[in-house]
mmCIF file of C-alpha atoms in Angstrom:
data_model
loop_
_atom_site.group_PDB
_atom_site.id
_atom_site.type_symbol
_atom_site.label_atom_id
_atom_site.label_comp_id
_atom_site.label_asym_id
_atom_site.label_seq_id
_atom_site.Cartn_x
_atom_site.Cartn_y
_atom_site.Cartn_z
ATOM 1 C CA GLU C 203 -169.829 -65.282 -28.655
ATOM 2 C CA ALA C 204 -173.224 -64.115 -27.388
ATOM 3 C CA MET C 205 -171.951 -60.512 -27.338
ATOM 4 C CA CYS C 206 -170.615 -60.807 -30.912
ATOM 5 C CA SER C 207 -173.915 -62.346 -32.027
ATOM 6 C CA GLY C 208 -175.858 -59.507 -30.340
ATOM 7 C CA LYS C 209 -173.686 -56.856 -32.021
ATOM 8 C CA LEU C 210 -174.127 -58.571 -35.395
ATOM 9 C CA GLN C 211 -177.907 -58.701 -34.945
ATOM 10 C CA THR C 212 -177.966 -55.022 -33.955
ATOM 11 C CA GLY C 213 -175.794 -54.093 -36.949
ATOM 12 C CA LEU C 214 -178.044 -56.043 -39.336
ATOM 13 C CA LEU C 215 -181.186 -54.521 -37.809
ATOM 14 C CA VAL C 216 -179.872 -50.937 -38.103
ATOM 15 C CA ALA C 217 -178.655 -51.568 -41.682
ATOM 16 C CA GLY C 218 -181.953 -53.252 -42.640
ATOM 17 C CA TYR C 219 -183.962 -50.431 -41.087
ATOM 18 C CA PHE C 220 -182.137 -47.704 -43.016
ATOM 19 C CA VAL C 221 -182.250 -49.739 -46.258
ATOM 20 C CA TYR C 222 -186.034 -50.063 -45.734
ATOM 21 C CA LEU C 223 -186.325 -46.254 -45.378
ATOM 22 C CA LEU C 224 -184.084 -45.625 -48.403
ATOM 23 C CA VAL C 225 -186.074 -48.032 -50.602
ATOM 24 C CA GLY C 226 -189.340 -46.491 -49.370
ATOM 25 C CA ALA C 227 -188.047 -42.986 -50.129
ATOM 26 C CA ALA C 228 -187.003 -44.039 -53.654
ATOM 27 C CA VAL C 229 -190.426 -45.605 -54.360
ATOM 28 C CA PHE C 230 -192.374 -42.591 -53.018
ATOM 29 C CA GLN C 231 -190.191 -40.300 -55.133
ATOM 30 C CA ALA C 232 -190.776 -42.388 -58.270
ATOM 31 C CA LEU C 233 -194.557 -42.615 -57.712
ATOM 32 C CA GLU C 234 -195.264 -39.021 -56.686
ATOM 33 C CA ARG C 235 -192.803 -36.733 -58.465
ATOM 34 C CA THR C 236 -194.421 -36.712 -61.945
ATOM 35 C CA ALA C 237 -197.939 -36.146 -60.585
ATOM 36 C CA GLU C 238 -196.640 -33.304 -58.425
ATOM 37 C CA LYS C 239 -194.960 -31.638 -61.426
ATOM 38 C CA GLN C 240 -198.245 -31.744 -63.363
ATOM 39 C CA GLU C 241 -200.039 -30.246 -60.367
ATOM 40 C CA LYS C 242 -197.479 -27.436 -60.134
ATOM 41 C CA MET C 243 -197.856 -26.658 -63.849
ATOM 42 C CA ALA C 244 -201.654 -26.566 -63.490
ATOM 43 C CA ALA C 245 -201.332 -24.192 -60.491
ATOM 44 C CA ALA C 246 -198.945 -21.922 -62.444
ATOM 45 C CA GLN C 247 -201.380 -21.819 -65.403
ATOM 46 C CA MET C 248 -204.271 -21.049 -63.025
ATOM 47 C CA LYS C 249 -202.272 -18.170 -61.511
ATOM 48 C CA GLU C 250 -201.376 -16.838 -64.992
ATOM 49 C CA ALA C 251 -205.006 -16.966 -66.122
ATOM 50 C CA PHE C 252 -206.106 -15.172 -62.956
ATOM 51 C CA LEU C 253 -203.537 -12.376 -63.423
ATOM 52 C CA GLN C 254 -204.751 -11.804 -66.981
ATOM 53 C CA THR C 255 -208.489 -11.790 -66.231
ATOM 54 C CA PHE C 256 -208.931 -10.882 -62.549
ATOM 55 C CA THR C 257 -210.622 -7.535 -63.338
ATOM 56 C CA GLN C 258 -213.422 -9.285 -65.308
ATOM 57 C CA LEU C 259 -214.022 -12.253 -62.974
ATOM 58 C CA THR C 260 -217.532 -12.907 -61.704
ATOM 59 C CA VAL C 261 -218.150 -13.764 -58.028
ATOM 60 C CA ALA C 262 -218.645 -17.462 -58.945
ATOM 61 C CA GLU C 263 -215.346 -17.546 -60.905
ATOM 62 C CA MET C 264 -213.538 -15.861 -58.007
ATOM 63 C CA GLU C 265 -214.978 -18.438 -55.585
ATOM 64 C CA GLN C 266 -213.806 -21.263 -57.888
ATOM 65 C CA PHE C 267 -210.315 -19.736 -58.077
ATOM 66 C CA MET C 268 -210.124 -19.538 -54.270
ATOM 67 C CA LYS C 269 -211.259 -23.174 -54.011
ATOM 68 C CA ASN C 270 -208.622 -24.311 -56.544
ATOM 69 C CA LEU C 271 -205.929 -22.278 -54.762
ATOM 70 C CA THR C 272 -206.849 -23.784 -51.372
ATOM 71 C CA GLU C 273 -206.699 -27.322 -52.822
ATOM 72 C CA ALA C 274 -203.289 -26.621 -54.385
ATOM 73 C CA ILE C 275 -201.895 -25.350 -51.052
ATOM 74 C CA GLN C 276 -203.344 -28.356 -49.184
ATOM 75 C CA ASN C 277 -201.508 -30.580 -51.670
ATOM 76 C CA GLY C 278 -198.212 -28.808 -50.946
ATOM 77 C CA VAL C 279 -198.182 -26.670 -54.122
ATOM 78 C CA TYR C 280 -197.584 -22.972 -53.450
ATOM 79 C CA PRO C 281 -198.074 -20.888 -56.636
ATOM 80 C CA VAL C 282 -195.707 -18.162 -55.420
ATOM 81 C CA GLY C 283 -192.603 -16.939 -57.261
ATOM 82 C CA ASN C 284 -191.330 -17.662 -60.751
ATOM 83 C CA GLU C 285 -191.080 -20.645 -63.115
ATOM 84 C CA SER C 286 -187.878 -21.961 -61.460
ATOM 85 C CA GLN C 287 -190.017 -23.282 -58.593
ATOM 86 C CA LEU C 288 -191.460 -25.885 -60.960
ATOM 87 C CA GLU C 289 -188.044 -27.574 -60.878
ATOM 88 C CA GLU C 290 -188.038 -27.803 -57.070
ATOM 89 C CA SER C 291 -189.901 -30.825 -55.795
ATOM 90 C CA ASN C 292 -191.540 -31.771 -52.504
ATOM 91 C CA TRP C 293 -190.675 -35.338 -53.523
ATOM 92 C CA ASP C 294 -186.912 -35.028 -54.029
ATOM 93 C CA PHE C 295 -184.936 -37.784 -52.283
ATOM 94 C CA SER C 296 -184.312 -35.777 -49.111
ATOM 95 C CA ASN C 297 -188.023 -34.945 -48.691
ATOM 96 C CA SER C 298 -189.058 -38.509 -49.556
ATOM 97 C CA PHE C 299 -186.689 -39.949 -46.922
ATOM 98 C CA PHE C 300 -188.051 -37.496 -44.344
ATOM 99 C CA PHE C 301 -191.606 -38.510 -45.273
ATOM 100 C CA ALA C 302 -190.743 -42.229 -44.992
ATOM 101 C CA GLY C 303 -189.300 -41.556 -41.506
ATOM 102 C CA THR C 304 -192.447 -39.734 -40.363
ATOM 103 C CA VAL C 305 -194.618 -42.612 -41.637
ATOM 104 C CA VAL C 306 -192.835 -45.409 -39.744
ATOM 105 C CA SER C 307 -192.476 -43.262 -36.601
ATOM 106 C CA THR C 308 -196.253 -42.442 -36.799
ATOM 107 C CA ILE C 309 -195.642 -38.662 -36.498
ATOM 108 C CA GLY C 310 -197.608 -37.915 -39.681
ATOM 109 C CA TYR C 311 -197.429 -34.117 -39.965
ATOM 110 C CA GLY C 312 -199.939 -34.162 -42.817
ATOM 111 C CA THR C 313 -198.189 -31.439 -44.840
ATOM 112 C CA LEU C 314 -196.762 -33.991 -47.296
ATOM 113 C CA HIS C 315 -198.790 -37.008 -48.343
ATOM 114 C CA PRO C 316 -199.085 -39.294 -51.384
ATOM 115 C CA LYS C 317 -201.752 -38.219 -53.859
ATOM 116 C CA THR C 318 -201.486 -40.904 -56.560
ATOM 117 C CA ALA C 319 -203.369 -44.208 -56.125
ATOM 118 C CA GLY C 320 -200.062 -46.118 -56.383
ATOM 119 C CA GLY C 321 -198.422 -43.901 -53.739
ATOM 120 C CA GLN C 322 -201.343 -44.301 -51.347
ATOM 121 C CA ILE C 323 -201.483 -48.122 -51.690
ATOM 122 C CA PHE C 324 -197.693 -48.358 -51.298
ATOM 123 C CA CYS C 325 -197.921 -46.126 -48.198
ATOM 124 C CA VAL C 326 -200.383 -48.572 -46.593
ATOM 125 C CA PHE C 327 -198.044 -51.561 -47.045
ATOM 126 C CA PHE C 328 -194.929 -49.510 -46.235
ATOM 127 C CA ALA C 329 -196.463 -48.447 -42.902
ATOM 128 C CA LEU C 330 -197.875 -51.927 -42.227
ATOM 129 C CA PHE C 331 -194.377 -53.442 -42.143
ATOM 130 C CA GLY C 332 -192.435 -50.269 -41.310
ATOM 131 C CA ILE C 333 -194.155 -49.405 -38.007
ATOM 132 C CA PRO C 334 -193.369 -52.800 -36.350
ATOM 133 C CA LEU C 335 -189.815 -52.577 -37.750
ATOM 134 C CA ASN C 336 -189.519 -49.092 -36.227
ATOM 135 C CA ILE C 337 -190.679 -50.413 -32.816
ATOM 136 C CA VAL C 338 -188.086 -53.230 -32.939
ATOM 137 C CA PHE C 339 -185.377 -50.740 -34.011
ATOM 138 C CA LEU C 340 -186.189 -48.293 -31.190
ATOM 139 C CA HIS C 341 -186.309 -51.150 -28.664
ATOM 140 C CA ARG C 342 -182.855 -52.377 -29.759
ATOM 141 C CA VAL C 343 -181.298 -48.888 -29.703
ATOM 142 C CA GLY C 344 -182.924 -48.286 -26.294
ATOM 143 C CA LYS C 345 -181.397 -51.578 -25.090
ATOM 144 C CA MET C 346 -177.939 -50.448 -26.261
ATOM 145 C CA LEU C 347 -178.346 -47.168 -24.404
ATOM 146 C CA SER C 348 -179.514 -49.009 -21.277
ATOM 147 C CA LEU C 349 -176.205 -50.954 -21.345
ATOM 148 C CA LEU C 350 -174.482 -47.576 -21.012
ATOM 149 C CA CYS C 351 -176.722 -46.945 -17.981
ATOM 150 C CA LYS C 352 -175.570 -50.217 -16.419
ATOM 151 C CA LYS C 353 -171.909 -49.365 -17.045
ATOM 152 C CA LEU C 354 -172.384 -45.945 -15.467
ATOM 153 C CA GLY C 355 -174.206 -47.537 -12.509
ATOM 154 C CA LYS C 356 -171.453 -50.139 -12.067
ATOM 155 C CA PHE C 357 -168.795 -47.398 -12.093
ATOM 156 C CA LEU C 358 -170.666 -45.396 -9.420
ATOM 157 C CA TYR C 359 -171.274 -48.559 -7.328
ATOM 158 C CA GLU C 360 -167.547 -49.306 -7.353
ATOM 159 C CA LYS C 361 -166.998 -45.763 -6.048
ATOM 160 C CA GLY C 362 -169.095 -46.737 -2.999
ATOM 161 C CA MET C 363 -172.371 -45.068 -3.898
ATOM 162 C CA ARG C 364 -175.698 -46.549 -2.707
ATOM 163 C CA LYS C 365 -177.997 -48.256 -5.270
ATOM 164 C CA LYS C 366 -180.971 -45.914 -4.807
ATOM 165 C CA LYS C 367 -178.744 -42.885 -5.335
ATOM 166 C CA ILE C 368 -177.172 -44.541 -8.406
ATOM 167 C CA LYS C 369 -180.636 -45.111 -9.971
ATOM 168 C CA PHE C 370 -181.627 -41.506 -9.353
ATOM 169 C CA LEU C 371 -178.333 -40.077 -10.726
ATOM 170 C CA THR C 372 -178.425 -42.363 -13.796
ATOM 171 C CA LEU C 373 -181.955 -41.258 -14.643
ATOM 172 C CA LEU C 374 -181.032 -37.611 -14.044
ATOM 173 C CA PHE C 375 -177.906 -37.913 -16.223
ATOM 174 C CA PHE C 376 -179.754 -39.434 -19.208
ATOM 175 C CA LEU C 377 -182.674 -37.050 -18.808
ATOM 176 C CA ALA C 378 -180.406 -33.956 -18.733
ATOM 177 C CA THR C 379 -178.142 -35.229 -21.547
ATOM 178 C CA GLY C 380 -181.143 -36.097 -23.728
ATOM 179 C CA ILE C 381 -182.834 -32.729 -23.149
ATOM 180 C CA LEU C 382 -179.598 -31.000 -24.151
ATOM 181 C CA VAL C 383 -178.835 -33.210 -27.197
ATOM 182 C CA PHE C 384 -182.369 -33.776 -28.529
ATOM 183 C CA LEU C 385 -184.242 -30.613 -27.500
ATOM 184 C CA CYS C 386 -181.989 -27.652 -26.618
ATOM 185 C CA LEU C 387 -179.224 -27.927 -29.267
ATOM 186 C CA PRO C 388 -181.520 -28.879 -32.207
ATOM 187 C CA SER C 389 -183.734 -25.896 -31.344
ATOM 188 C CA VAL C 390 -180.756 -23.541 -31.898
ATOM 189 C CA PHE C 391 -180.174 -25.297 -35.238
ATOM 190 C CA PHE C 392 -183.857 -24.847 -36.224
ATOM 191 C CA GLN C 393 -183.746 -21.214 -35.099
ATOM 192 C CA ILE C 394 -180.836 -20.529 -37.499
ATOM 193 C CA THR C 395 -182.045 -22.686 -40.413
ATOM 194 C CA GLU C 396 -185.796 -21.964 -40.315
ATOM 195 C CA GLY C 397 -185.792 -18.440 -38.846
ATOM 196 C CA TRP C 398 -188.035 -19.530 -35.958
ATOM 197 C CA SER C 399 -187.741 -18.176 -32.435
ATOM 198 C CA TYR C 400 -185.978 -20.422 -29.898
ATOM 199 C CA SER C 401 -189.294 -21.212 -28.165
ATOM 200 C CA GLU C 402 -190.790 -22.259 -31.527
ATOM 201 C CA GLY C 403 -187.787 -24.544 -32.052
ATOM 202 C CA ILE C 404 -188.324 -26.151 -28.622
ATOM 203 C CA TYR C 405 -192.044 -26.503 -29.365
ATOM 204 C CA PHE C 406 -191.377 -28.173 -32.754
ATOM 205 C CA ALA C 407 -188.785 -30.538 -31.234
ATOM 206 C CA PHE C 408 -191.143 -31.626 -28.447
ATOM 207 C CA ILE C 409 -194.233 -31.993 -30.668
ATOM 208 C CA THR C 410 -192.138 -34.087 -33.083
ATOM 209 C CA LEU C 411 -190.378 -36.373 -30.576
ATOM 210 C CA SER C 412 -193.607 -36.953 -28.654
ATOM 211 C CA THR C 413 -195.086 -38.057 -32.066
ATOM 212 C CA ILE C 414 -198.013 -35.632 -31.632
ATOM 213 C CA GLY C 415 -197.051 -34.045 -34.978
ATOM 214 C CA PHE C 416 -199.625 -31.253 -35.375
ATOM 215 C CA GLY C 417 -198.028 -30.115 -38.651
ATOM 216 C CA ASP C 418 -198.227 -26.396 -37.774
ATOM 217 C CA TYR C 419 -194.400 -26.253 -37.761
ATOM 218 C CA VAL C 420 -192.549 -28.465 -40.258
ATOM 219 C CA ILE C 421 -188.940 -28.148 -41.413
ATOM 220 C CA GLY C 422 -187.933 -27.234 -44.964
ATOM 221 C CA ARG C 423 -191.290 -25.770 -46.047
ATOM 222 C CA GLN C 424 -190.432 -22.072 -46.518
ATOM 223 C CA SER C 425 -190.126 -21.192 -50.205
ATOM 224 C CA ASP C 426 -188.061 -18.039 -49.515
ATOM 225 C CA ARG C 427 -185.285 -20.007 -47.701
ATOM 226 C CA LYS C 428 -182.446 -22.039 -49.177
ATOM 227 C CA TYR C 429 -181.859 -25.323 -47.363
ATOM 228 C CA PHE C 430 -178.649 -27.329 -47.663
ATOM 229 C CA SER C 431 -178.761 -30.780 -49.278
ATOM 230 C CA TYR C 432 -179.803 -33.633 -46.989
ATOM 231 C CA TYR C 433 -181.055 -31.201 -44.323
ATOM 232 C CA ARG C 434 -184.262 -33.234 -44.037
ATOM 233 C CA VAL C 435 -182.323 -36.520 -43.948
ATOM 234 C CA LEU C 436 -180.358 -35.255 -40.927
ATOM 235 C CA VAL C 437 -183.580 -34.176 -39.224
ATOM 236 C CA ALA C 438 -185.128 -37.616 -39.939
ATOM 237 C CA ILE C 439 -182.107 -39.281 -38.269
ATOM 238 C CA TRP C 440 -182.421 -36.874 -35.289
ATOM 239 C CA ILE C 441 -186.089 -37.898 -34.965
ATOM 240 C CA LEU C 442 -185.267 -41.631 -34.971
ATOM 241 C CA PHE C 443 -182.573 -41.366 -32.298
ATOM 242 C CA GLY C 444 -184.669 -38.882 -30.306
ATOM 243 C CA LEU C 445 -187.478 -41.447 -30.222
ATOM 244 C CA ALA C 446 -184.955 -44.076 -29.040
ATOM 245 C CA TRP C 447 -183.937 -41.719 -26.195
ATOM 246 C CA ILE C 448 -187.589 -41.324 -25.148
ATOM 247 C CA ALA C 449 -187.996 -45.130 -25.255
ATOM 248 C CA LEU C 450 -184.932 -45.404 -22.955
ATOM 249 C CA LEU C 451 -186.469 -42.936 -20.475
ATOM 250 C CA PHE C 452 -189.621 -45.060 -20.302
ATOM 251 C CA ASN C 453 -187.471 -48.147 -19.677
ATOM 252 C CA LEU C 454 -185.551 -46.349 -16.905
#
């Protein structure tokens, strides 16, 4: 009964956690998408005006253009390419889910952030409840993984192995498996999808899973590349389970 109750609690926690992220993603998308579209249109108009008058611009006007361009880029608007880019949004559902995941996991790359007053206030409350929920979620997933450790240890003990050796081998097994699953293999995936070198992929994976999150390398940000649907959602899920693996290593 206790086992069934524990499984039910875990199931409800995992379901509740992902529902929380999905609702957060939907709200961020609703609050930010329109403002972003207006910003993109303003950047496109600024670029058009510059192309028509750049030979007659004064130094002061050129300085103002550079300032406006820098602000647009800092806000995630890149006035490169044609009109079709206005239809692509940094706040589509996939991006919004990825952003919600980076908020609750405290990675905070800084390349995507809410700019409307409503989005910023919602982000405060979303993080306020989401970060503790994330800690509870990671603790529970780490606990489930530690049960696998115990089963592995029990199996080795029955084979006549000494306890100290079992502890060392268990730690080594989960360390090696985690490095392969959460660092080495995803880095190949990032190398193919993003066009990074393998070392850049490893660097991004480590900086992300350690929650340092510099923001110098972020997935899905290259305008000249086509990404498959829900690419960012898959990466967000990789981050969450990668963080659970790191939590397990600390426990071990």
